[in-house]
Amino acid sequence: MEYFADLHIHSCLSPCGDEDMTPANICGMAKLKGLDAIAICDHNSARNLPAAQELCDAYGLLLLPGMEITTREEVHLLGYFETVEAALAFGEMLRGHLPNKKNKPQFFGRQLVMNSDDEIIGEEEALLIGATDLPLAEAAAQVTAFGGVPVPAHINRGANGLLINLGLMPPEPFYSTVEVWRLLPCDEGALRGRHVLHSSDAHYLGDIQEREHALRLREGTTSALLAWMRSVKDI
């Protein structure tokens, strides 16, 4: 079956995310745009996922719990998990690897924690936008240890893309899925044998993807989606 998905969206928990990117607004916009599945991937935190799960259930959307981890090399790595609980547990572990700095909302933006009624129930004080002290390989291993799948983000874009930052695709660990920014060229050799995601990396509601990118899954579950990501693409 085909599932139209946008698997990289930032909520207002990310300091770079617009404050209109509440869980309710994101899920409502995804439904209006005809998507079947979304992933909210805030920087180094999963605290808006419980509200997103409640809303996705109400809208009939599949939520893939996610997070965008900044590694010690300042590579962006997406971590996808089977449940919100697993993502939250990973986030708690990751807090110990964040820099010991508080967010400065006047410089970086507020980091808002919301409930499903779009009410602010907290504000994350730790600076989420910075790099953790985990090297890329260790961050990937930790995602796997929590039952998730590590996926390098926008590998061909910006200083935080793996190919731009490191200059090559590391031989180990083998990433069976990578995210590619569709508006820029990408080395075909780096994609050989891998599944490719094209997501919006939306920070504003209007940037959430339309019905453009379909995944062929055996069923509409997080376990089926993660199994697809883990599988090696035929060359």
mmCIF file of N, CA, C and O in Angstrom, residues 6 18 20 24 35 43 50 57 69 73 75 98 107-108 123-124 133 163 168 172 191 197 211 216 220 229-231 233:
data_model
loop_
_atom_site.group_PDB
_atom_site.id
_atom_site.type_symbol
_atom_site.label_atom_id
_atom_site.label_comp_id
_atom_site.label_asym_id
_atom_site.label_seq_id
_atom_site.Cartn_x
_atom_site.Cartn_y
_atom_site.Cartn_z
ATOM 1 N N ASP A 6 5.387 12.892 5.209
ATOM 2 C CA ASP A 6 6.396 13.923 5.439
ATOM 3 C C ASP A 6 7.015 13.583 6.788
ATOM 4 O O ASP A 6 6.392 13.774 7.831
ATOM 5 N N ASP A 18 8.637 27.929 13.972
ATOM 6 C CA ASP A 18 7.687 29.003 14.186
ATOM 7 C C ASP A 18 6.729 28.638 15.317
ATOM 8 O O ASP A 18 6.385 27.467 15.496
ATOM 9 N N ASP A 20 3.689 29.064 15.471
ATOM 10 C CA ASP A 20 2.448 28.499 14.929
ATOM 11 C C ASP A 20 2.553 26.996 14.688
ATOM 12 O O ASP A 20 1.544 26.349 14.389
ATOM 13 N N ALA A 24 -1.299 20.654 17.221
ATOM 14 C CA ALA A 24 -2.625 20.671 16.592
ATOM 15 C C ALA A 24 -2.567 21.274 15.193
ATOM 16 O O ALA A 24 -3.187 20.762 14.255
ATOM 17 N N LEU A 35 -1.914 14.041 3.683
ATOM 18 C CA LEU A 35 -0.870 13.107 4.080
ATOM 19 C C LEU A 35 -1.454 11.952 4.884
ATOM 20 O O LEU A 35 -2.496 12.077 5.526
ATOM 21 N N HIS A 43 14.585 19.255 17.580
ATOM 22 C CA HIS A 43 16.004 19.175 17.898
ATOM 23 C C HIS A 43 16.210 18.615 19.301
ATOM 24 O O HIS A 43 15.798 19.222 20.303
ATOM 25 N N PRO A 50 3.810 13.416 22.773
ATOM 26 C CA PRO A 50 2.558 12.915 23.353
ATOM 27 C C PRO A 50 1.332 13.640 22.810
ATOM 28 O O PRO A 50 0.321 12.997 22.456
ATOM 29 N N ASP A 57 -3.959 10.355 16.239
ATOM 30 C CA ASP A 57 -4.993 9.338 16.430
ATOM 31 C C ASP A 57 -6.370 9.909 16.095
ATOM 32 O O ASP A 57 -7.194 9.240 15.460
ATOM 33 N N ILE A 69 18.810 14.738 15.977
ATOM 34 C CA ILE A 69 19.947 14.777 16.901
ATOM 35 C C ILE A 69 21.105 15.504 16.226
ATOM 36 O O ILE A 69 21.425 15.239 15.063
ATOM 37 N N GLU A 73 30.022 16.055 15.732
ATOM 38 C CA GLU A 73 30.562 16.613 14.491
ATOM 39 C C GLU A 73 29.648 17.678 13.889
ATOM 40 O O GLU A 73 29.939 18.234 12.835
ATOM 41 N N VAL A 75 26.746 16.991 12.675
ATOM 42 C CA VAL A 75 25.926 16.328 11.658
ATOM 43 C C VAL A 75 24.524 16.137 12.235
ATOM 44 O O VAL A 75 24.380 15.781 13.406
ATOM 45 N N LEU A 98 23.648 16.913 26.228
ATOM 46 C CA LEU A 98 23.504 18.276 25.726
ATOM 47 C C LEU A 98 24.512 19.192 26.412
ATOM 48 O O LEU A 98 24.963 18.916 27.532
ATOM 49 N N PHE A 107 17.474 35.159 21.630
ATOM 50 C CA PHE A 107 18.426 34.892 20.551
ATOM 51 C C PHE A 107 18.016 33.697 19.689
ATOM 52 O O PHE A 107 18.126 33.742 18.457
ATOM 53 N N PHE A 108 17.582 32.605 20.335
ATOM 54 C CA PHE A 108 17.344 31.355 19.613
ATOM 55 C C PHE A 108 15.866 31.055 19.375
ATOM 56 O O PHE A 108 15.544 30.230 18.523
ATOM 57 N N GLU A 123 8.029 25.119 29.084
ATOM 58 C CA GLU A 123 9.014 25.692 28.175
ATOM 59 C C GLU A 123 10.356 25.053 28.501
ATOM 60 O O GLU A 123 10.823 25.134 29.646
ATOM 61 N N GLU A 124 10.929 24.383 27.516
ATOM 62 C CA GLU A 124 12.201 23.698 27.717
ATOM 63 C C GLU A 124 13.300 24.723 27.966
ATOM 64 O O GLU A 124 13.492 25.656 27.179
ATOM 65 N N ASP A 133 27.385 15.803 22.792
ATOM 66 C CA ASP A 133 28.777 15.322 22.808
ATOM 67 C C ASP A 133 28.900 13.912 22.240
ATOM 68 O O ASP A 133 29.954 13.284 22.358
ATOM 69 N N LEU A 163 27.108 14.481 3.976
ATOM 70 C CA LEU A 163 28.054 14.538 2.859
ATOM 71 C C LEU A 163 28.790 15.870 2.816
ATOM 72 O O LEU A 163 29.964 15.927 2.421
ATOM 73 N N LEU A 168 31.980 12.471 2.782
ATOM 74 C CA LEU A 168 31.749 11.124 2.255
ATOM 75 C C LEU A 168 30.736 10.413 3.154
ATOM 76 O O LEU A 168 30.448 10.850 4.267
ATOM 77 N N GLU A 172 30.858 2.539 7.917
ATOM 78 C CA GLU A 172 30.189 1.968 9.086
ATOM 79 C C GLU A 172 29.774 3.106 10.027
ATOM 80 O O GLU A 172 30.523 4.074 10.195
ATOM 81 N N LEU A 191 23.973 6.908 -2.515
ATOM 82 C CA LEU A 191 22.600 6.414 -2.344
ATOM 83 C C LEU A 191 22.443 4.945 -2.717
ATOM 84 O O LEU A 191 21.392 4.357 -2.471
ATOM 85 N N LEU A 197 14.551 9.148 1.615
ATOM 86 C CA LEU A 197 13.414 9.951 2.047
ATOM 87 C C LEU A 197 13.563 11.366 1.501
ATOM 88 O O LEU A 197 14.661 11.918 1.478
ATOM 89 N N ARG A 211 1.089 15.852 -1.055
ATOM 90 C CA ARG A 211 1.111 14.421 -1.397
ATOM 91 C C ARG A 211 2.122 14.186 -2.524
ATOM 92 O O ARG A 211 1.758 13.928 -3.677
ATOM 93 N N ARG A 216 5.883 2.646 0.015
ATOM 94 C CA ARG A 216 5.131 1.409 -0.169
ATOM 95 C C ARG A 216 5.379 0.514 1.050
ATOM 96 O O ARG A 216 6.485 0.002 1.236
ATOM 97 N N GLY A 220 -0.062 0.140 7.527
ATOM 98 C CA GLY A 220 0.159 1.478 8.055
ATOM 99 C C GLY A 220 0.464 1.495 9.532
ATOM 100 O O GLY A 220 -0.342 1.987 10.333
ATOM 101 N N MET A 229 12.567 0.942 6.589
ATOM 102 C CA MET A 229 13.791 1.729 6.724
ATOM 103 C C MET A 229 15.015 0.863 7.005
ATOM 104 O O MET A 229 16.121 1.179 6.559
ATOM 105 N N ARG A 230 14.804 -0.214 7.750
ATOM 106 C CA ARG A 230 15.926 -1.095 8.106
ATOM 107 C C ARG A 230 16.353 -1.982 6.936
ATOM 108 O O ARG A 230 17.501 -2.447 6.898
ATOM 109 N N SER A 231 15.454 -2.253 6.008
ATOM 110 C CA SER A 231 15.753 -3.179 4.924
ATOM 111 C C SER A 231 16.727 -2.547 3.938
ATOM 112 O O SER A 231 16.782 -1.335 3.788
ATOM 113 N N LYS A 233 17.920 -1.774 0.286
ATOM 114 C CA LYS A 233 17.302 -1.624 -1.025
ATOM 115 C C LYS A 233 18.072 -2.438 -2.056
ATOM 116 O O LYS A 233 19.312 -2.467 -2.057
#
